[in-house]
Amino acid sequence: DAGVIQSPRHEVTEMGQEVTLRCKPISGHDYLFWYRQTMMRGLELLIYFNNNVPIDDSGMPEDRFSAKMPNASFSTLKIQPSEPRDSAVYFCASSLKGYYYTGELFFGEGSRLTVL
Amino acid sequence: AQSVTQLDSHVSVSEGTPVLLRCNYSSSYSPSLFWYVQHPNKGLQLLLKYTSAATLVKGINGFEAEFKKSETSFHLTKPSAHMSDAAEYFCVVSGAINAGNMLTFGGGTRLMVKP
């Protein structure tokens, strides 16, 4: 399997622009997670889905952030409008049921976002 | 609720010397505990896991961790550091099934290995 695939790997944009990050989970996985990593705040869970349904979005910073999972093989994280403080590495991870026991989250390589 | 504290944000060792990365946890339930590793510009990868079986667990690349309930600790060790071990390491605790976000990540420890 190719693993979790994220795109783009790097994105540089200007404040106010819309940013869309994409994720393809591992086939057969029924959980999908979006994390954000910064030096100041470490790794933060933004939202997670189970069988394409958002379960907990309490980590989404504000209404500028939205996430969708239209089908089992694709998810997006959108920021509109973007701000410099959104600069971070955004990770997507997928897993099977029971990840809370096995600890097995499979992470993509991340999308590094820079907002100027 | 559960929480995890990694006691050192940075650890520096010389190649060939032992590694100790410290982790303390708090949980209202019998936790499962994990260590993840993140190499530069890469995603996180599961290194090892404790799930209430043997208290000493072995992971990849020679790493081990010991679950000590009395000390609420799950420290990560390796007898001899290699240059390729330079990375960031995260201690993770899981809670009960009905605890919402069930994996809680520590703040990370950056391991530097000197030649």
PDB file of C-alpha atoms in Angstrom:
ATOM      1  CA  ASP A   1       0.000   0.000   0.000  1.00  0.00           C
ATOM      2  CA  ALA A   2       1.203   3.530  -0.761  1.00  0.00           C
ATOM      3  CA  GLY A   3       0.352   4.817   2.690  1.00  0.00           C
ATOM      4  CA  VAL A   4      -1.466   8.040   3.490  1.00  0.00           C
ATOM      5  CA  ILE A   5      -0.952  10.538   0.690  1.00  0.00           C
ATOM      6  CA  GLN A   6      -1.138  14.269   1.264  1.00  0.00           C
ATOM      7  CA  SER A   7      -0.965  17.122  -1.190  1.00  0.00           C
ATOM      8  CA  PRO A   8       0.485  19.599  -1.639  1.00  0.00           C
ATOM      9  CA  ARG A   9       3.651  18.917   0.339  1.00  0.00           C
ATOM     10  CA  HIS A  10       4.449  22.624   0.450  1.00  0.00           C
ATOM     11  CA  GLU A  11       2.192  25.606   0.016  1.00  0.00           C
ATOM     12  CA  VAL A  12       3.119  29.264   0.179  1.00  0.00           C
ATOM     13  CA  THR A  13       0.275  31.731  -0.050  1.00  0.00           C
ATOM     14  CA  GLU A  14      -0.618  35.257   0.862  1.00  0.00           C
ATOM     15  CA  MET A  15      -2.857  36.315   3.702  1.00  0.00           C
ATOM     16  CA  GLY A  16      -6.505  36.239   2.720  1.00  0.00           C
ATOM     17  CA  GLN A  17      -6.181  33.515   0.135  1.00  0.00           C
ATOM     18  CA  GLU A  18      -8.033  30.223   0.288  1.00  0.00           C
ATOM     19  CA  VAL A  19      -5.986  27.117   0.999  1.00  0.00           C
ATOM     20  CA  THR A  20      -7.095  23.550   0.374  1.00  0.00           C
ATOM     21  CA  LEU A  21      -5.143  20.609   1.690  1.00  0.00           C
ATOM     22  CA  ARG A  22      -5.907  17.105   0.480  1.00  0.00           C
ATOM     23  CA  CYS A  23      -5.593  13.646   1.923  1.00  0.00           C
ATOM     24  CA  LYS A  24      -6.006  10.130   0.604  1.00  0.00           C
ATOM     25  CA  PRO A  25      -6.183   7.612   3.481  1.00  0.00           C
ATOM     26  CA  ILE A  26      -5.061   4.017   3.359  1.00  0.00           C
ATOM     27  CA  SER A  27      -7.650   1.886   1.625  1.00  0.00           C
ATOM     28  CA  GLY A  28      -9.912   0.113   4.095  1.00  0.00           C
ATOM     29  CA  HIS A  29      -9.237   2.447   6.985  1.00  0.00           C
ATOM     30  CA  ASP A  30     -12.395   3.842   8.537  1.00  0.00           C
ATOM     31  CA  TYR A  31     -10.934   6.637  10.665  1.00  0.00           C
ATOM     32  CA  LEU A  32      -9.321   9.792   9.351  1.00  0.00           C
ATOM     33  CA  PHE A  33      -7.649  12.503  11.436  1.00  0.00           C
ATOM     34  CA  TRP A  34      -6.354  15.995  10.691  1.00  0.00           C
ATOM     35  CA  TYR A  35      -3.573  17.323  12.928  1.00  0.00           C
ATOM     36  CA  ARG A  36      -1.659  20.590  12.989  1.00  0.00           C
ATOM     37  CA  GLN A  37       1.921  20.850  14.213  1.00  0.00           C
ATOM     38  CA  THR A  38       3.670  24.058  15.249  1.00  0.00           C
ATOM     39  CA  MET A  39       6.706  24.797  17.355  1.00  0.00           C
ATOM     40  CA  MET A  40       4.632  26.743  19.850  1.00  0.00           C
ATOM     41  CA  ARG A  41       1.664  24.424  20.285  1.00  0.00           C
ATOM     42  CA  GLY A  42       3.037  21.038  19.289  1.00  0.00           C
ATOM     43  CA  LEU A  43       0.691  18.504  17.703  1.00  0.00           C
ATOM     44  CA  GLU A  44      -2.989  19.411  17.845  1.00  0.00           C
ATOM     45  CA  LEU A  45      -5.941  17.329  16.720  1.00  0.00           C
ATOM     46  CA  LEU A  46      -8.226  19.452  14.557  1.00  0.00           C
ATOM     47  CA  ILE A  47     -10.961  17.020  13.553  1.00  0.00           C
ATOM     48  CA  TYR A  48     -11.562  13.349  12.969  1.00  0.00           C
ATOM     49  CA  PHE A  49     -13.960  11.296  10.883  1.00  0.00           C
ATOM     50  CA  ASN A  50     -15.377   7.815  11.250  1.00  0.00           C
ATOM     51  CA  ASN A  51     -16.820   6.248   8.112  1.00  0.00           C
ATOM     52  CA  ASN A  52     -16.735   9.684   6.436  1.00  0.00           C
ATOM     53  CA  VAL A  53     -18.773  11.319   9.219  1.00  0.00           C
ATOM     54  CA  PRO A  54     -17.163  14.069  11.335  1.00  0.00           C
ATOM     55  CA  ILE A  55     -17.102  12.899  14.937  1.00  0.00           C
ATOM     56  CA  ASP A  56     -15.258  15.624  16.806  1.00  0.00           C
ATOM     57  CA  ASP A  57     -14.330  19.017  15.363  1.00  0.00           C
ATOM     58  CA  SER A  58     -13.712  20.738  18.683  1.00  0.00           C
ATOM     59  CA  GLY A  59     -10.074  21.272  17.742  1.00  0.00           C
ATOM     60  CA  MET A  60     -10.857  23.355  14.669  1.00  0.00           C
ATOM     61  CA  PRO A  61      -9.519  26.813  15.566  1.00  0.00           C
ATOM     62  CA  GLU A  62     -12.323  28.915  14.140  1.00  0.00           C
ATOM     63  CA  ASP A  63     -14.870  29.176  11.382  1.00  0.00           C
ATOM     64  CA  ARG A  64     -12.180  29.883   8.832  1.00  0.00           C
ATOM     65  CA  PHE A  65     -11.332  26.189   8.984  1.00  0.00           C
ATOM     66  CA  SER A  66     -13.530  23.503   7.456  1.00  0.00           C
ATOM     67  CA  ALA A  67     -13.013  19.834   6.645  1.00  0.00           C
ATOM     68  CA  LYS A  68     -14.909  17.413   4.486  1.00  0.00           C
ATOM     69  CA  MET A  69     -14.768  13.751   3.650  1.00  0.00           C
ATOM     70  CA  PRO A  70     -17.011  13.167   0.636  1.00  0.00           C
ATOM     71  CA  ASN A  71     -16.000   9.519   0.329  1.00  0.00           C
ATOM     72  CA  ALA A  72     -13.824   6.903   1.987  1.00  0.00           C
ATOM     73  CA  SER A  73     -10.789   7.711  -0.123  1.00  0.00           C
ATOM     74  CA  PHE A  74     -10.585  11.493   0.061  1.00  0.00           C
ATOM     75  CA  SER A  75     -10.664  14.333   2.560  1.00  0.00           C
ATOM     76  CA  THR A  76      -9.970  18.052   2.400  1.00  0.00           C
ATOM     77  CA  LEU A  77      -9.057  20.682   4.948  1.00  0.00           C
ATOM     78  CA  LYS A  78      -9.830  24.199   3.825  1.00  0.00           C
ATOM     79  CA  ILE A  79      -8.772  27.518   5.308  1.00  0.00           C
ATOM     80  CA  GLN A  80     -10.573  30.587   4.069  1.00  0.00           C
ATOM     81  CA  PRO A  81      -9.333  33.253   4.465  1.00  0.00           C
ATOM     82  CA  SER A  82      -5.840  32.222   5.509  1.00  0.00           C
ATOM     83  CA  GLU A  83      -3.795  34.186   8.064  1.00  0.00           C
ATOM     84  CA  PRO A  84      -0.067  34.146   8.926  1.00  0.00           C
ATOM     85  CA  ARG A  85      -0.811  32.391  12.224  1.00  0.00           C
ATOM     86  CA  ASP A  86      -2.126  29.415  10.232  1.00  0.00           C
ATOM     87  CA  SER A  87       1.422  28.658   9.117  1.00  0.00           C
ATOM     88  CA  ALA A  88       2.138  25.108  10.274  1.00  0.00           C
ATOM     89  CA  VAL A  89       2.561  21.551   9.118  1.00  0.00           C
ATOM     90  CA  TYR A  90      -0.775  19.840   8.653  1.00  0.00           C
ATOM     91  CA  PHE A  91      -0.874  16.063   8.974  1.00  0.00           C
ATOM     92  CA  CYS A  92      -3.500  13.619   7.888  1.00  0.00           C
ATOM     93  CA  ALA A  93      -3.620  10.182   9.518  1.00  0.00           C
ATOM     94  CA  SER A  94      -5.825   7.154   9.034  1.00  0.00           C
ATOM     95  CA  SER A  95      -6.505   4.033  11.051  1.00  0.00           C
ATOM     96  CA  LEU A  96      -8.718   1.050  11.581  1.00  0.00           C
ATOM     97  CA  LYS A  97     -11.275   0.604  14.318  1.00  0.00           C
ATOM     98  CA  GLY A  98      -9.564  -0.063  17.622  1.00  0.00           C
ATOM     99  CA  TYR A  99      -6.746   2.418  17.085  1.00  0.00           C
ATOM    100  CA  TYR A 100      -7.226   3.598  20.678  1.00  0.00           C
ATOM    101  CA  TYR A 101      -6.009   0.155  21.716  1.00  0.00           C
ATOM    102  CA  THR A 102      -3.355  -0.544  19.113  1.00  0.00           C
ATOM    103  CA  GLY A 103      -2.119   3.049  18.852  1.00  0.00           C
ATOM    104  CA  GLU A 104      -1.732   2.495  15.147  1.00  0.00           C
ATOM    105  CA  LEU A 105      -2.308   5.771  13.403  1.00  0.00           C
ATOM    106  CA  PHE A 106      -0.716   5.947   9.975  1.00  0.00           C
ATOM    107  CA  PHE A 107       0.467   9.456   9.196  1.00  0.00           C
ATOM    108  CA  GLY A 108       1.094  11.104   5.880  1.00  0.00           C
ATOM    109  CA  GLU A 109       4.234  13.158   5.367  1.00  0.00           C
ATOM    110  CA  GLY A 110       2.393  16.402   5.978  1.00  0.00           C
ATOM    111  CA  SER A 111       1.611  19.619   4.128  1.00  0.00           C
ATOM    112  CA  ARG A 112       3.801  22.549   5.133  1.00  0.00           C
ATOM    113  CA  LEU A 113       1.784  25.759   4.873  1.00  0.00           C
ATOM    114  CA  THR A 114       3.338  29.196   4.914  1.00  0.00           C
ATOM    115  CA  VAL A 115       1.024  32.195   4.899  1.00  0.00           C
ATOM    116  CA  LEU A 116       2.783  35.477   4.167  1.00  0.00           C
TER     117      LEU A 116
ATOM    118  CA  ALA B   1      -9.521  12.385  31.170  1.00  0.00           C
ATOM    119  CA  GLN B   2      -5.919  11.597  30.411  1.00  0.00           C
ATOM    120  CA  SER B   3      -2.731  13.587  29.983  1.00  0.00           C
ATOM    121  CA  VAL B   4       0.904  12.949  29.199  1.00  0.00           C
ATOM    122  CA  THR B   5       4.019  14.920  30.110  1.00  0.00           C
ATOM    123  CA  GLN B   6       7.362  14.540  28.418  1.00  0.00           C
ATOM    124  CA  LEU B   7       9.837  15.816  30.925  1.00  0.00           C
ATOM    125  CA  ASP B   8      12.534  16.966  28.487  1.00  0.00           C
ATOM    126  CA  SER B   9      11.958  18.980  25.343  1.00  0.00           C
ATOM    127  CA  HIS B  10      15.516  18.285  24.132  1.00  0.00           C
ATOM    128  CA  VAL B  11      17.952  15.468  24.874  1.00  0.00           C
ATOM    129  CA  SER B  12      21.482  15.321  23.509  1.00  0.00           C
ATOM    130  CA  VAL B  13      23.646  12.179  23.623  1.00  0.00           C
ATOM    131  CA  SER B  14      26.805  10.968  21.971  1.00  0.00           C
ATOM    132  CA  GLU B  15      26.692   8.157  19.475  1.00  0.00           C
ATOM    133  CA  GLY B  16      27.093   4.809  21.233  1.00  0.00           C
ATOM    134  CA  THR B  17      25.819   6.041  24.615  1.00  0.00           C
ATOM    135  CA  PRO B  18      22.450   5.150  26.188  1.00  0.00           C
ATOM    136  CA  VAL B  19      19.261   7.036  25.458  1.00  0.00           C
ATOM    137  CA  LEU B  20      16.584   7.869  28.035  1.00  0.00           C
ATOM    138  CA  LEU B  21      13.470   9.828  27.068  1.00  0.00           C
ATOM    139  CA  ARG B  22      11.107  10.387  29.959  1.00  0.00           C
ATOM    140  CA  CYS B  23       7.322  10.261  29.941  1.00  0.00           C
ATOM    141  CA  ASN B  24       4.769  10.494  32.739  1.00  0.00           C
ATOM    142  CA  TYR B  25       1.068  10.009  32.222  1.00  0.00           C
ATOM    143  CA  SER B  26      -2.196  10.554  33.992  1.00  0.00           C
ATOM    144  CA  SER B  27      -5.287   8.517  33.255  1.00  0.00           C
ATOM    145  CA  SER B  28      -8.532   7.652  34.973  1.00  0.00           C
ATOM    146  CA  TYR B  29      -8.533   4.294  33.233  1.00  0.00           C
ATOM    147  CA  SER B  30      -6.071   1.521  32.576  1.00  0.00           C
ATOM    148  CA  PRO B  31      -4.247   3.177  29.740  1.00  0.00           C
ATOM    149  CA  SER B  32      -2.603   1.978  26.617  1.00  0.00           C
ATOM    150  CA  LEU B  33       0.654   3.821  26.011  1.00  0.00           C
ATOM    151  CA  PHE B  34       2.664   4.369  22.872  1.00  0.00           C
ATOM    152  CA  TRP B  35       5.791   6.023  21.568  1.00  0.00           C
ATOM    153  CA  TYR B  36       5.925   7.584  18.126  1.00  0.00           C
ATOM    154  CA  VAL B  37       8.984   8.814  16.245  1.00  0.00           C
ATOM    155  CA  GLN B  38       9.118  11.648  13.720  1.00  0.00           C
ATOM    156  CA  HIS B  39      12.186  12.018  11.542  1.00  0.00           C
ATOM    157  CA  PRO B  40      12.859  15.422   9.956  1.00  0.00           C
ATOM    158  CA  ASN B  41      10.260  16.405   7.371  1.00  0.00           C
ATOM    159  CA  LYS B  42       8.402  13.132   7.807  1.00  0.00           C
ATOM    160  CA  GLY B  43       5.168  11.979   9.370  1.00  0.00           C
ATOM    161  CA  LEU B  44       4.915  10.237  12.713  1.00  0.00           C
ATOM    162  CA  GLN B  45       5.524   6.498  12.922  1.00  0.00           C
ATOM    163  CA  LEU B  46       4.549   4.094  15.717  1.00  0.00           C
ATOM    164  CA  LEU B  47       7.685   2.960  17.552  1.00  0.00           C
ATOM    165  CA  LEU B  48       6.216   0.695  20.223  1.00  0.00           C
ATOM    166  CA  LYS B  49       3.098   0.099  22.295  1.00  0.00           C
ATOM    167  CA  TYR B  50       2.024  -1.076  25.730  1.00  0.00           C
ATOM    168  CA  THR B  51      -1.456  -2.581  25.947  1.00  0.00           C
ATOM    169  CA  SER B  52      -1.564  -4.259  29.406  1.00  0.00           C
ATOM    170  CA  ALA B  53       0.493  -7.302  28.530  1.00  0.00           C
ATOM    171  CA  ALA B  54       4.209  -7.384  29.405  1.00  0.00           C
ATOM    172  CA  THR B  55       5.370  -4.229  31.174  1.00  0.00           C
ATOM    173  CA  LEU B  56       8.624  -4.151  29.216  1.00  0.00           C
ATOM    174  CA  VAL B  57       7.894  -3.663  25.552  1.00  0.00           C
ATOM    175  CA  LYS B  58      10.268  -3.734  22.638  1.00  0.00           C
ATOM    176  CA  GLY B  59       9.963  -1.623  19.559  1.00  0.00           C
ATOM    177  CA  ILE B  60      11.732  -1.069  16.313  1.00  0.00           C
ATOM    178  CA  ASN B  61      15.391  -0.121  16.003  1.00  0.00           C
ATOM    179  CA  GLY B  62      16.358  -1.427  19.446  1.00  0.00           C
ATOM    180  CA  PHE B  63      14.136   0.853  21.503  1.00  0.00           C
ATOM    181  CA  GLU B  64      12.371  -0.361  24.631  1.00  0.00           C
ATOM    182  CA  ALA B  65       9.941   1.140  27.115  1.00  0.00           C
ATOM    183  CA  GLU B  66       8.895   0.029  30.576  1.00  0.00           C
ATOM    184  CA  PHE B  67       5.433   0.645  31.978  1.00  0.00           C
ATOM    185  CA  LYS B  68       5.609   1.458  35.701  1.00  0.00           C
ATOM    186  CA  LYS B  69       2.156   1.898  37.144  1.00  0.00           C
ATOM    187  CA  SER B  70       3.389   2.927  40.589  1.00  0.00           C
ATOM    188  CA  GLU B  71       5.385   5.761  39.036  1.00  0.00           C
ATOM    189  CA  THR B  72       2.868   6.490  36.229  1.00  0.00           C
ATOM    190  CA  SER B  73       5.816   6.434  33.856  1.00  0.00           C
ATOM    191  CA  PHE B  74       6.581   4.993  30.442  1.00  0.00           C
ATOM    192  CA  HIS B  75      10.172   5.969  29.707  1.00  0.00           C
ATOM    193  CA  LEU B  76      11.812   5.130  26.383  1.00  0.00           C
ATOM    194  CA  THR B  77      15.322   3.707  26.353  1.00  0.00           C
ATOM    195  CA  LYS B  78      17.962   2.420  23.988  1.00  0.00           C
ATOM    196  CA  PRO B  79      21.307   0.976  25.073  1.00  0.00           C
ATOM    197  CA  SER B  80      23.373   2.593  22.345  1.00  0.00           C
ATOM    198  CA  ALA B  81      22.401   5.628  20.274  1.00  0.00           C
ATOM    199  CA  HIS B  82      22.948   5.736  16.545  1.00  0.00           C
ATOM    200  CA  MET B  83      23.119   8.828  14.389  1.00  0.00           C
ATOM    201  CA  SER B  84      19.930   7.720  12.629  1.00  0.00           C
ATOM    202  CA  ASP B  85      18.044   7.939  15.956  1.00  0.00           C
ATOM    203  CA  ALA B  86      18.114  11.731  15.767  1.00  0.00           C
ATOM    204  CA  ALA B  87      14.414  12.633  15.587  1.00  0.00           C
ATOM    205  CA  GLU B  88      11.502  13.856  17.645  1.00  0.00           C
ATOM    206  CA  TYR B  89       9.769  11.359  19.913  1.00  0.00           C
ATOM    207  CA  PHE B  90       6.209  11.559  21.175  1.00  0.00           C
ATOM    208  CA  CYS B  91       4.685   9.737  24.122  1.00  0.00           C
ATOM    209  CA  VAL B  92       0.980   9.010  23.648  1.00  0.00           C
ATOM    210  CA  VAL B  93      -1.705   7.810  26.045  1.00  0.00           C
ATOM    211  CA  SER B  94      -5.112   6.442  25.184  1.00  0.00           C
ATOM    212  CA  GLY B  95      -8.165   6.640  27.342  1.00  0.00           C
ATOM    213  CA  ALA B  96     -11.513   4.970  27.556  1.00  0.00           C
ATOM    214  CA  ILE B  97     -13.550   4.268  24.503  1.00  0.00           C
ATOM    215  CA  ASN B  98     -16.066   6.901  25.493  1.00  0.00           C
ATOM    216  CA  ALA B  99     -13.442   9.555  26.186  1.00  0.00           C
ATOM    217  CA  GLY B 100     -13.862  11.413  22.932  1.00  0.00           C
ATOM    218  CA  ASN B 101     -10.476  12.082  21.456  1.00  0.00           C
ATOM    219  CA  MET B 102      -8.886   8.951  22.741  1.00  0.00           C
ATOM    220  CA  LEU B 103      -5.218   9.517  21.922  1.00  0.00           C
ATOM    221  CA  THR B 104      -3.395  12.290  23.768  1.00  0.00           C
ATOM    222  CA  PHE B 105       0.061  13.266  22.487  1.00  0.00           C
ATOM    223  CA  GLY B 106       2.837  14.642  24.649  1.00  0.00           C
ATOM    224  CA  GLY B 107       4.745  17.743  23.674  1.00  0.00           C
ATOM    225  CA  GLY B 108       7.597  15.795  22.120  1.00  0.00           C
ATOM    226  CA  THR B 109      11.292  15.328  22.918  1.00  0.00           C
ATOM    227  CA  ARG B 110      13.865  16.177  20.320  1.00  0.00           C
ATOM    228  CA  LEU B 111      16.775  13.731  20.439  1.00  0.00           C
ATOM    229  CA  MET B 112      20.109  14.932  19.113  1.00  0.00           C
ATOM    230  CA  VAL B 113      22.952  12.474  18.580  1.00  0.00           C
ATOM    231  CA  LYS B 114      26.498  13.782  18.450  1.00  0.00           C
ATOM    232  CA  PRO B 115      29.221  11.921  16.563  1.00  0.00           C
TER     233      PRO B 115
END
